[in-house]
Amino acid sequence: MYWYHGKLRESQTLELHIHDPGLLYGATVFTTVRVYDQSLDSSLTNWAAHCDRLLLTLQAFGWREPSWELVRQGGEILAATFPILRITLFADGREWISGRLLPPDLTVNQKHGITTTLAMSNLYRSLPTHKTGNYLSAWLAKTHAQQLNYQEAIFINGAGNWLETTTGNLWGWQNGSWWTPPLTEGILPGIVRSQLLKHLPLVHESPWDTQLVRGFEAIAYTNSVVEIIPIHTVHQPTGSLQYNPYHPSLQQIRELF
């Protein structure tokens, strides 16, 4: 079941024209929403923030806006069944909303943390400040990590600085304060990231170079679906780094959900 172009569809397939730019080039923009209490109006759902981010990208690309009323209608229908909605917009204004369940291992990962590796240096997100349908590099990086028995991958830039995971923004704790990579490094301005910058008492936006990452006591990543996931191990060619997934500082972020 999904919503497409003003209608609810009972199917597992979506029919697109063979010359559709969304199919050929990944010419879509999307956002992934976690629906709390089956309500788009919940403050934790952040529906307006997700729509605003979509609109900013549409305006930057010069694409047609969808019928926001239809986007809302489809979202409300699917929110009654699914806690996660993926809202995709095409360049001509069509909307496509699909739903899914929460990851089955989410609670375990939130509690005990995960292992990650650094992505290959030749992989980077296209148009990193926008969430476009061209997510091949992120998919390749995460798939390669999973083949090596890691659960996530962290993108790096040409200088070797850590940027973000394939699905979320990074946070690190040391010397009594939080640190996160700045947008100028070429990362996605996540919805949760924006909220945390407003509510956490002290956050340093600074490049995550080799020296900085070695000094963290705890690190984690955030996104709208998983909220916060600690990272206890980061594999890298020079040796793995270990962090405390039970660090008390992580509770500061958990409490915001």
PDB file of C-alpha atoms in Angstrom:
ATOM      1  CA  MET A   1       0.000   0.000   0.000  1.00  0.00           C
ATOM      2  CA  TYR A   2       1.318   3.444  -0.935  1.00  0.00           C
ATOM      3  CA  TRP A   3       0.127   6.864  -2.040  1.00  0.00           C
ATOM      4  CA  TYR A   4       0.979   8.124  -5.517  1.00  0.00           C
ATOM      5  CA  HIS A   5      -0.158  11.135  -7.490  1.00  0.00           C
ATOM      6  CA  GLY A   6      -3.296  11.792  -5.449  1.00  0.00           C
ATOM      7  CA  LYS A   7      -4.428   8.198  -4.953  1.00  0.00           C
ATOM      8  CA  LEU A   8      -3.969   5.352  -2.499  1.00  0.00           C
ATOM      9  CA  ARG A   9      -2.627   2.308  -4.329  1.00  0.00           C
ATOM     10  CA  GLU A  10      -2.921  -1.293  -3.142  1.00  0.00           C
ATOM     11  CA  SER A  11       0.145  -2.722  -4.844  1.00  0.00           C
ATOM     12  CA  GLN A  12       3.806  -3.606  -4.393  1.00  0.00           C
ATOM     13  CA  THR A  13       4.817  -2.017  -7.690  1.00  0.00           C
ATOM     14  CA  LEU A  14       4.937   1.525  -9.038  1.00  0.00           C
ATOM     15  CA  GLU A  15       4.607   2.165 -12.775  1.00  0.00           C
ATOM     16  CA  LEU A  16       6.778   4.947 -14.234  1.00  0.00           C
ATOM     17  CA  HIS A  17       7.329   6.077 -17.798  1.00  0.00           C
ATOM     18  CA  ILE A  18      10.547   4.640 -19.227  1.00  0.00           C
ATOM     19  CA  HIS A  19      11.837   8.190 -19.817  1.00  0.00           C
ATOM     20  CA  ASP A  20      10.919   9.498 -16.360  1.00  0.00           C
ATOM     21  CA  PRO A  21      13.924  11.485 -15.007  1.00  0.00           C
ATOM     22  CA  GLY A  22      13.177  10.103 -11.563  1.00  0.00           C
ATOM     23  CA  LEU A  23      13.762   6.597 -12.909  1.00  0.00           C
ATOM     24  CA  LEU A  24      16.644   7.413 -15.231  1.00  0.00           C
ATOM     25  CA  TYR A  25      18.641   9.833 -13.063  1.00  0.00           C
ATOM     26  CA  GLY A  26      17.239   9.628  -9.559  1.00  0.00           C
ATOM     27  CA  ALA A  27      15.721  13.068 -10.167  1.00  0.00           C
ATOM     28  CA  THR A  28      13.583  13.112  -7.042  1.00  0.00           C
ATOM     29  CA  VAL A  29      13.830  14.633  -3.584  1.00  0.00           C
ATOM     30  CA  PHE A  30      12.669  12.872  -0.460  1.00  0.00           C
ATOM     31  CA  THR A  31      12.423  12.999   3.287  1.00  0.00           C
ATOM     32  CA  THR A  32      11.847  10.232   5.810  1.00  0.00           C
ATOM     33  CA  VAL A  33       9.415  10.999   8.621  1.00  0.00           C
ATOM     34  CA  ARG A  34       8.909   9.101  11.854  1.00  0.00           C
ATOM     35  CA  VAL A  35       5.299   9.517  12.902  1.00  0.00           C
ATOM     36  CA  TYR A  36       4.740   9.703  16.656  1.00  0.00           C
ATOM     37  CA  ASP A  37       1.351   8.767  18.168  1.00  0.00           C
ATOM     38  CA  GLN A  38       0.019   8.256  14.601  1.00  0.00           C
ATOM     39  CA  SER A  39      -0.135  12.058  14.291  1.00  0.00           C
ATOM     40  CA  LEU A  40       1.488  14.312  11.721  1.00  0.00           C
ATOM     41  CA  ASP A  41       0.871  17.181  14.149  1.00  0.00           C
ATOM     42  CA  SER A  42       2.967  15.725  16.971  1.00  0.00           C
ATOM     43  CA  SER A  43       5.872  18.011  17.814  1.00  0.00           C
ATOM     44  CA  LEU A  44       8.215  15.001  17.571  1.00  0.00           C
ATOM     45  CA  THR A  45       6.963  14.137  14.076  1.00  0.00           C
ATOM     46  CA  ASN A  46       8.161  17.538  12.819  1.00  0.00           C
ATOM     47  CA  TRP A  47       5.916  17.380   9.756  1.00  0.00           C
ATOM     48  CA  ALA A  48       6.302  21.081   8.954  1.00  0.00           C
ATOM     49  CA  ALA A  49      10.110  20.896   9.145  1.00  0.00           C
ATOM     50  CA  HIS A  50      10.193  17.987   6.707  1.00  0.00           C
ATOM     51  CA  CYS A  51       7.913  19.796   4.255  1.00  0.00           C
ATOM     52  CA  ASP A  52       9.962  22.979   4.579  1.00  0.00           C
ATOM     53  CA  ARG A  53      13.157  21.113   3.720  1.00  0.00           C
ATOM     54  CA  LEU A  54      11.512  19.574   0.672  1.00  0.00           C
ATOM     55  CA  LEU A  55      10.299  23.000  -0.435  1.00  0.00           C
ATOM     56  CA  LEU A  56      13.759  24.549  -0.092  1.00  0.00           C
ATOM     57  CA  THR A  57      15.209  21.874  -2.359  1.00  0.00           C
ATOM     58  CA  LEU A  58      12.421  22.249  -4.915  1.00  0.00           C
ATOM     59  CA  GLN A  59      13.045  25.991  -5.011  1.00  0.00           C
ATOM     60  CA  ALA A  60      16.813  25.502  -5.315  1.00  0.00           C
ATOM     61  CA  PHE A  61      16.311  23.133  -8.259  1.00  0.00           C
ATOM     62  CA  GLY A  62      13.541  25.172  -9.885  1.00  0.00           C
ATOM     63  CA  TRP A  63      11.150  22.213  -9.720  1.00  0.00           C
ATOM     64  CA  ARG A  64       7.367  22.339  -9.521  1.00  0.00           C
ATOM     65  CA  GLU A  65       5.779  22.198  -6.091  1.00  0.00           C
ATOM     66  CA  PRO A  66       3.356  19.354  -5.397  1.00  0.00           C
ATOM     67  CA  SER A  67      -0.154  19.782  -4.083  1.00  0.00           C
ATOM     68  CA  TRP A  68       0.739  20.023  -0.420  1.00  0.00           C
ATOM     69  CA  GLU A  69      -2.854  19.153   0.412  1.00  0.00           C
ATOM     70  CA  LEU A  70      -2.439  15.809  -1.375  1.00  0.00           C
ATOM     71  CA  VAL A  71       0.901  15.223   0.343  1.00  0.00           C
ATOM     72  CA  ARG A  72      -0.782  15.804   3.679  1.00  0.00           C
ATOM     73  CA  GLN A  73      -3.754  13.621   2.751  1.00  0.00           C
ATOM     74  CA  GLY A  74      -1.546  10.722   1.738  1.00  0.00           C
ATOM     75  CA  GLY A  75       0.586  11.139   4.817  1.00  0.00           C
ATOM     76  CA  GLU A  76      -2.406  11.031   7.141  1.00  0.00           C
ATOM     77  CA  ILE A  77      -3.782   7.878   5.526  1.00  0.00           C
ATOM     78  CA  LEU A  78      -0.505   5.973   5.696  1.00  0.00           C
ATOM     79  CA  ALA A  79       0.340   7.256   9.193  1.00  0.00           C
ATOM     80  CA  ALA A  80      -2.581   5.226  10.527  1.00  0.00           C
ATOM     81  CA  THR A  81      -0.667   2.060   9.552  1.00  0.00           C
ATOM     82  CA  PHE A  82       3.025   2.903   9.340  1.00  0.00           C
ATOM     83  CA  PRO A  83       5.314   4.662  11.863  1.00  0.00           C
ATOM     84  CA  ILE A  84       7.763   5.631   9.103  1.00  0.00           C
ATOM     85  CA  LEU A  85       6.833   7.531   5.943  1.00  0.00           C
ATOM     86  CA  ARG A  86       9.078   8.213   2.972  1.00  0.00           C
ATOM     87  CA  ILE A  87       7.819  11.229   1.041  1.00  0.00           C
ATOM     88  CA  THR A  88       9.233  11.445  -2.468  1.00  0.00           C
ATOM     89  CA  LEU A  89       8.603  14.334  -4.854  1.00  0.00           C
ATOM     90  CA  PHE A  90       9.214  14.299  -8.603  1.00  0.00           C
ATOM     91  CA  ALA A  91      10.398  17.275 -10.634  1.00  0.00           C
ATOM     92  CA  ASP A  92       6.958  17.759 -12.195  1.00  0.00           C
ATOM     93  CA  GLY A  93       5.150  17.918  -8.846  1.00  0.00           C
ATOM     94  CA  ARG A  94       4.008  14.302  -8.436  1.00  0.00           C
ATOM     95  CA  GLU A  95       4.079  12.959  -4.894  1.00  0.00           C
ATOM     96  CA  TRP A  96       4.809   9.384  -3.797  1.00  0.00           C
ATOM     97  CA  ILE A  97       4.513   8.320  -0.170  1.00  0.00           C
ATOM     98  CA  SER A  98       5.430   4.871   1.082  1.00  0.00           C
ATOM     99  CA  GLY A  99       5.398   3.472   4.600  1.00  0.00           C
ATOM    100  CA  ARG A 100       7.386   0.954   6.594  1.00  0.00           C
ATOM    101  CA  LEU A 101       7.816  -0.371  10.123  1.00  0.00           C
ATOM    102  CA  LEU A 102      10.530   0.515  12.612  1.00  0.00           C
ATOM    103  CA  PRO A 103      13.739  -1.572  12.294  1.00  0.00           C
ATOM    104  CA  PRO A 104      13.419  -4.736  14.407  1.00  0.00           C
ATOM    105  CA  ASP A 105      16.853  -4.195  16.000  1.00  0.00           C
ATOM    106  CA  LEU A 106      16.305  -0.509  16.775  1.00  0.00           C
ATOM    107  CA  THR A 107      15.876  -0.845  20.544  1.00  0.00           C
ATOM    108  CA  VAL A 108      18.976  -3.051  20.876  1.00  0.00           C
ATOM    109  CA  ASN A 109      21.072  -0.664  18.787  1.00  0.00           C
ATOM    110  CA  GLN A 110      19.846   2.356  20.736  1.00  0.00           C
ATOM    111  CA  LYS A 111      20.855   0.684  23.990  1.00  0.00           C
ATOM    112  CA  HIS A 112      24.121  -1.030  23.113  1.00  0.00           C
ATOM    113  CA  GLY A 113      25.407   0.841  20.055  1.00  0.00           C
ATOM    114  CA  ILE A 114      26.758  -0.372  16.730  1.00  0.00           C
ATOM    115  CA  THR A 115      29.999  -0.942  14.862  1.00  0.00           C
ATOM    116  CA  THR A 116      30.940   1.173  11.850  1.00  0.00           C
ATOM    117  CA  THR A 117      33.719   1.512   9.335  1.00  0.00           C
ATOM    118  CA  LEU A 118      35.010   4.383   7.244  1.00  0.00           C
ATOM    119  CA  ALA A 119      33.568   4.454   3.740  1.00  0.00           C
ATOM    120  CA  MET A 120      35.907   4.209   0.792  1.00  0.00           C
ATOM    121  CA  SER A 121      37.282   7.650   0.000  1.00  0.00           C
ATOM    122  CA  ASN A 122      35.911   7.590  -3.564  1.00  0.00           C
ATOM    123  CA  LEU A 123      32.338   7.420  -2.257  1.00  0.00           C
ATOM    124  CA  TYR A 124      30.549  10.654  -1.439  1.00  0.00           C
ATOM    125  CA  ARG A 125      26.948  11.846  -1.494  1.00  0.00           C
ATOM    126  CA  SER A 126      25.826  13.745  -4.566  1.00  0.00           C
ATOM    127  CA  LEU A 127      24.539  17.258  -3.755  1.00  0.00           C
ATOM    128  CA  PRO A 128      25.107  16.605  -0.023  1.00  0.00           C
ATOM    129  CA  THR A 129      23.026  19.517   1.280  1.00  0.00           C
ATOM    130  CA  HIS A 130      19.922  18.112  -0.459  1.00  0.00           C
ATOM    131  CA  LYS A 131      18.203  14.764   0.007  1.00  0.00           C
ATOM    132  CA  THR A 132      17.864  13.603  -3.587  1.00  0.00           C
ATOM    133  CA  GLY A 133      16.871  10.243  -5.010  1.00  0.00           C
ATOM    134  CA  ASN A 134      20.459   9.653  -6.139  1.00  0.00           C
ATOM    135  CA  TYR A 135      21.537   7.777  -3.005  1.00  0.00           C
ATOM    136  CA  LEU A 136      23.739   5.235  -4.776  1.00  0.00           C
ATOM    137  CA  SER A 137      26.950   6.167  -2.949  1.00  0.00           C
ATOM    138  CA  ALA A 138      25.273   5.869   0.456  1.00  0.00           C
ATOM    139  CA  TRP A 139      23.754   2.521  -0.503  1.00  0.00           C
ATOM    140  CA  LEU A 140      27.098   1.230  -1.775  1.00  0.00           C
ATOM    141  CA  ALA A 141      28.936   2.391   1.350  1.00  0.00           C
ATOM    142  CA  LYS A 142      26.456   0.804   3.753  1.00  0.00           C
ATOM    143  CA  THR A 143      26.166  -2.399   1.723  1.00  0.00           C
ATOM    144  CA  HIS A 144      29.955  -2.769   1.633  1.00  0.00           C
ATOM    145  CA  ALA A 145      30.143  -2.161   5.379  1.00  0.00           C
ATOM    146  CA  GLN A 146      27.497  -4.824   6.059  1.00  0.00           C
ATOM    147  CA  GLN A 147      29.376  -7.313   3.907  1.00  0.00           C
ATOM    148  CA  LEU A 148      32.311  -6.791   6.289  1.00  0.00           C
ATOM    149  CA  ASN A 149      30.001  -7.317   9.304  1.00  0.00           C
ATOM    150  CA  TYR A 150      29.784  -3.642  10.229  1.00  0.00           C
ATOM    151  CA  GLN A 151      26.389  -2.008  10.646  1.00  0.00           C
ATOM    152  CA  GLU A 152      27.098   1.452   9.218  1.00  0.00           C
ATOM    153  CA  ALA A 153      29.689   3.442   7.306  1.00  0.00           C
ATOM    154  CA  ILE A 154      31.037   6.947   7.849  1.00  0.00           C
ATOM    155  CA  PHE A 155      31.781   9.173   4.861  1.00  0.00           C
ATOM    156  CA  ILE A 156      35.099  10.999   4.835  1.00  0.00           C
ATOM    157  CA  ASN A 157      36.366  13.885   2.712  1.00  0.00           C
ATOM    158  CA  GLY A 158      39.640  14.337   0.869  1.00  0.00           C
ATOM    159  CA  ALA A 159      41.383  15.428   4.057  1.00  0.00           C
ATOM    160  CA  GLY A 160      40.202  12.331   5.881  1.00  0.00           C
ATOM    161  CA  ASN A 161      37.734  14.220   8.084  1.00  0.00           C
ATOM    162  CA  TRP A 162      34.657  12.304   9.195  1.00  0.00           C
ATOM    163  CA  LEU A 163      31.453  13.801   7.759  1.00  0.00           C
ATOM    164  CA  GLU A 164      28.310  11.760   8.485  1.00  0.00           C
ATOM    165  CA  THR A 165      27.082   8.188   8.371  1.00  0.00           C
ATOM    166  CA  THR A 166      25.253   6.941   5.309  1.00  0.00           C
ATOM    167  CA  THR A 167      21.965   7.677   7.080  1.00  0.00           C
ATOM    168  CA  GLY A 168      22.553  10.304   9.750  1.00  0.00           C
ATOM    169  CA  ASN A 169      24.479  13.161  11.339  1.00  0.00           C
ATOM    170  CA  LEU A 170      27.377  12.569  13.726  1.00  0.00           C
ATOM    171  CA  TRP A 171      27.699  13.730  17.342  1.00  0.00           C
ATOM    172  CA  GLY A 172      30.676  13.406  19.665  1.00  0.00           C
ATOM    173  CA  TRP A 173      31.224  14.164  23.342  1.00  0.00           C
ATOM    174  CA  GLN A 174      34.408  15.370  24.985  1.00  0.00           C
ATOM    175  CA  ASN A 175      35.466  17.959  27.557  1.00  0.00           C
ATOM    176  CA  GLY A 176      31.900  18.446  28.764  1.00  0.00           C
ATOM    177  CA  SER A 177      30.345  19.438  25.435  1.00  0.00           C
ATOM    178  CA  TRP A 178      28.996  18.128  22.148  1.00  0.00           C
ATOM    179  CA  TRP A 179      30.715  18.346  18.767  1.00  0.00           C
ATOM    180  CA  THR A 180      29.249  17.890  15.293  1.00  0.00           C
ATOM    181  CA  PRO A 181      30.692  18.447  11.808  1.00  0.00           C
ATOM    182  CA  PRO A 182      29.682  21.804  10.254  1.00  0.00           C
ATOM    183  CA  LEU A 183      27.484  22.077   7.172  1.00  0.00           C
ATOM    184  CA  THR A 184      30.414  23.680   5.349  1.00  0.00           C
ATOM    185  CA  GLU A 185      32.075  20.242   5.282  1.00  0.00           C
ATOM    186  CA  GLY A 186      29.342  19.103   2.859  1.00  0.00           C
ATOM    187  CA  ILE A 187      26.811  17.217   4.974  1.00  0.00           C
ATOM    188  CA  LEU A 188      23.043  16.949   5.060  1.00  0.00           C
ATOM    189  CA  PRO A 189      21.293  19.496   7.321  1.00  0.00           C
ATOM    190  CA  GLY A 190      19.267  16.845   9.131  1.00  0.00           C
ATOM    191  CA  ILE A 191      15.942  17.627  10.765  1.00  0.00           C
ATOM    192  CA  VAL A 192      17.083  16.123  14.081  1.00  0.00           C
ATOM    193  CA  ARG A 193      20.442  17.898  13.768  1.00  0.00           C
ATOM    194  CA  SER A 194      18.678  21.247  13.504  1.00  0.00           C
ATOM    195  CA  GLN A 195      16.566  20.471  16.575  1.00  0.00           C
ATOM    196  CA  LEU A 196      19.543  19.373  18.650  1.00  0.00           C
ATOM    197  CA  LEU A 197      21.472  22.525  17.805  1.00  0.00           C
ATOM    198  CA  LYS A 198      18.581  24.492  19.308  1.00  0.00           C
ATOM    199  CA  HIS A 199      18.157  22.427  22.469  1.00  0.00           C
ATOM    200  CA  LEU A 200      21.547  21.064  23.526  1.00  0.00           C
ATOM    201  CA  PRO A 201      23.340  23.401  25.955  1.00  0.00           C
ATOM    202  CA  LEU A 202      26.668  23.597  24.116  1.00  0.00           C
ATOM    203  CA  VAL A 203      27.604  22.333  20.643  1.00  0.00           C
ATOM    204  CA  HIS A 204      30.835  22.951  18.743  1.00  0.00           C
ATOM    205  CA  GLU A 205      30.522  22.782  14.947  1.00  0.00           C
ATOM    206  CA  SER A 206      34.020  21.819  13.927  1.00  0.00           C
ATOM    207  CA  PRO A 207      35.651  19.515  11.341  1.00  0.00           C
ATOM    208  CA  TRP A 208      36.205  16.012  12.666  1.00  0.00           C
ATOM    209  CA  ASP A 209      39.878  15.543  11.917  1.00  0.00           C
ATOM    210  CA  THR A 210      42.077  12.695  13.144  1.00  0.00           C
ATOM    211  CA  GLN A 211      43.020  14.433  16.372  1.00  0.00           C
ATOM    212  CA  LEU A 212      39.460  15.370  17.318  1.00  0.00           C
ATOM    213  CA  VAL A 213      37.913  11.922  16.772  1.00  0.00           C
ATOM    214  CA  ARG A 214      40.577  10.281  18.923  1.00  0.00           C
ATOM    215  CA  GLY A 215      39.587  12.501  21.843  1.00  0.00           C
ATOM    216  CA  PHE A 216      35.886  11.660  21.951  1.00  0.00           C
ATOM    217  CA  GLU A 217      34.552   9.730  24.919  1.00  0.00           C
ATOM    218  CA  ALA A 218      31.324   8.855  23.104  1.00  0.00           C
ATOM    219  CA  ILE A 219      29.961   9.278  19.591  1.00  0.00           C
ATOM    220  CA  ALA A 220      26.558   8.636  18.016  1.00  0.00           C
ATOM    221  CA  TYR A 221      24.531   9.381  14.937  1.00  0.00           C
ATOM    222  CA  THR A 222      21.013  10.735  14.660  1.00  0.00           C
ATOM    223  CA  ASN A 223      18.195  10.827  12.157  1.00  0.00           C
ATOM    224  CA  SER A 224      14.430  11.172  12.264  1.00  0.00           C
ATOM    225  CA  VAL A 225      13.801   7.417  12.289  1.00  0.00           C
ATOM    226  CA  VAL A 226      16.341   5.998  14.750  1.00  0.00           C
ATOM    227  CA  GLU A 227      16.537   9.093  16.985  1.00  0.00           C
ATOM    228  CA  ILE A 228      20.020   8.396  18.393  1.00  0.00           C
ATOM    229  CA  ILE A 229      22.276   5.363  17.919  1.00  0.00           C
ATOM    230  CA  PRO A 230      25.586   5.202  19.842  1.00  0.00           C
ATOM    231  CA  ILE A 231      28.664   3.979  17.980  1.00  0.00           C
ATOM    232  CA  HIS A 232      31.034   1.859  20.040  1.00  0.00           C
ATOM    233  CA  THR A 233      33.571   0.896  17.358  1.00  0.00           C
ATOM    234  CA  VAL A 234      34.856   2.623  14.232  1.00  0.00           C
ATOM    235  CA  HIS A 235      37.088   0.483  12.057  1.00  0.00           C
ATOM    236  CA  GLN A 236      39.714   2.358  10.058  1.00  0.00           C
ATOM    237  CA  PRO A 237      42.890   1.318   8.217  1.00  0.00           C
ATOM    238  CA  THR A 238      45.124   2.620  11.022  1.00  0.00           C
ATOM    239  CA  GLY A 239      43.251   0.661  13.688  1.00  0.00           C
ATOM    240  CA  SER A 240      39.838   0.642  15.320  1.00  0.00           C
ATOM    241  CA  LEU A 241      38.671   3.359  17.687  1.00  0.00           C
ATOM    242  CA  GLN A 242      36.524   2.457  20.693  1.00  0.00           C
ATOM    243  CA  TYR A 243      33.872   4.624  22.346  1.00  0.00           C
ATOM    244  CA  ASN A 244      31.547   4.190  25.316  1.00  0.00           C
ATOM    245  CA  PRO A 245      27.986   3.458  24.121  1.00  0.00           C
ATOM    246  CA  TYR A 246      26.715   3.793  27.706  1.00  0.00           C
ATOM    247  CA  HIS A 247      28.202   7.236  28.349  1.00  0.00           C
ATOM    248  CA  PRO A 248      25.834   9.356  30.500  1.00  0.00           C
ATOM    249  CA  SER A 249      26.082  12.283  28.066  1.00  0.00           C
ATOM    250  CA  LEU A 250      23.961  10.347  25.551  1.00  0.00           C
ATOM    251  CA  GLN A 251      20.993  10.749  27.859  1.00  0.00           C
ATOM    252  CA  GLN A 252      20.930  14.480  27.039  1.00  0.00           C
ATOM    253  CA  ILE A 253      19.896  13.630  23.486  1.00  0.00           C
ATOM    254  CA  ARG A 254      17.621  10.717  24.405  1.00  0.00           C
ATOM    255  CA  GLU A 255      15.579  12.963  26.683  1.00  0.00           C
ATOM    256  CA  LEU A 256      14.664  15.189  23.730  1.00  0.00           C
ATOM    257  CA  PHE A 257      12.625  12.322  22.251  1.00  0.00           C
TER     258      PHE A 257
END
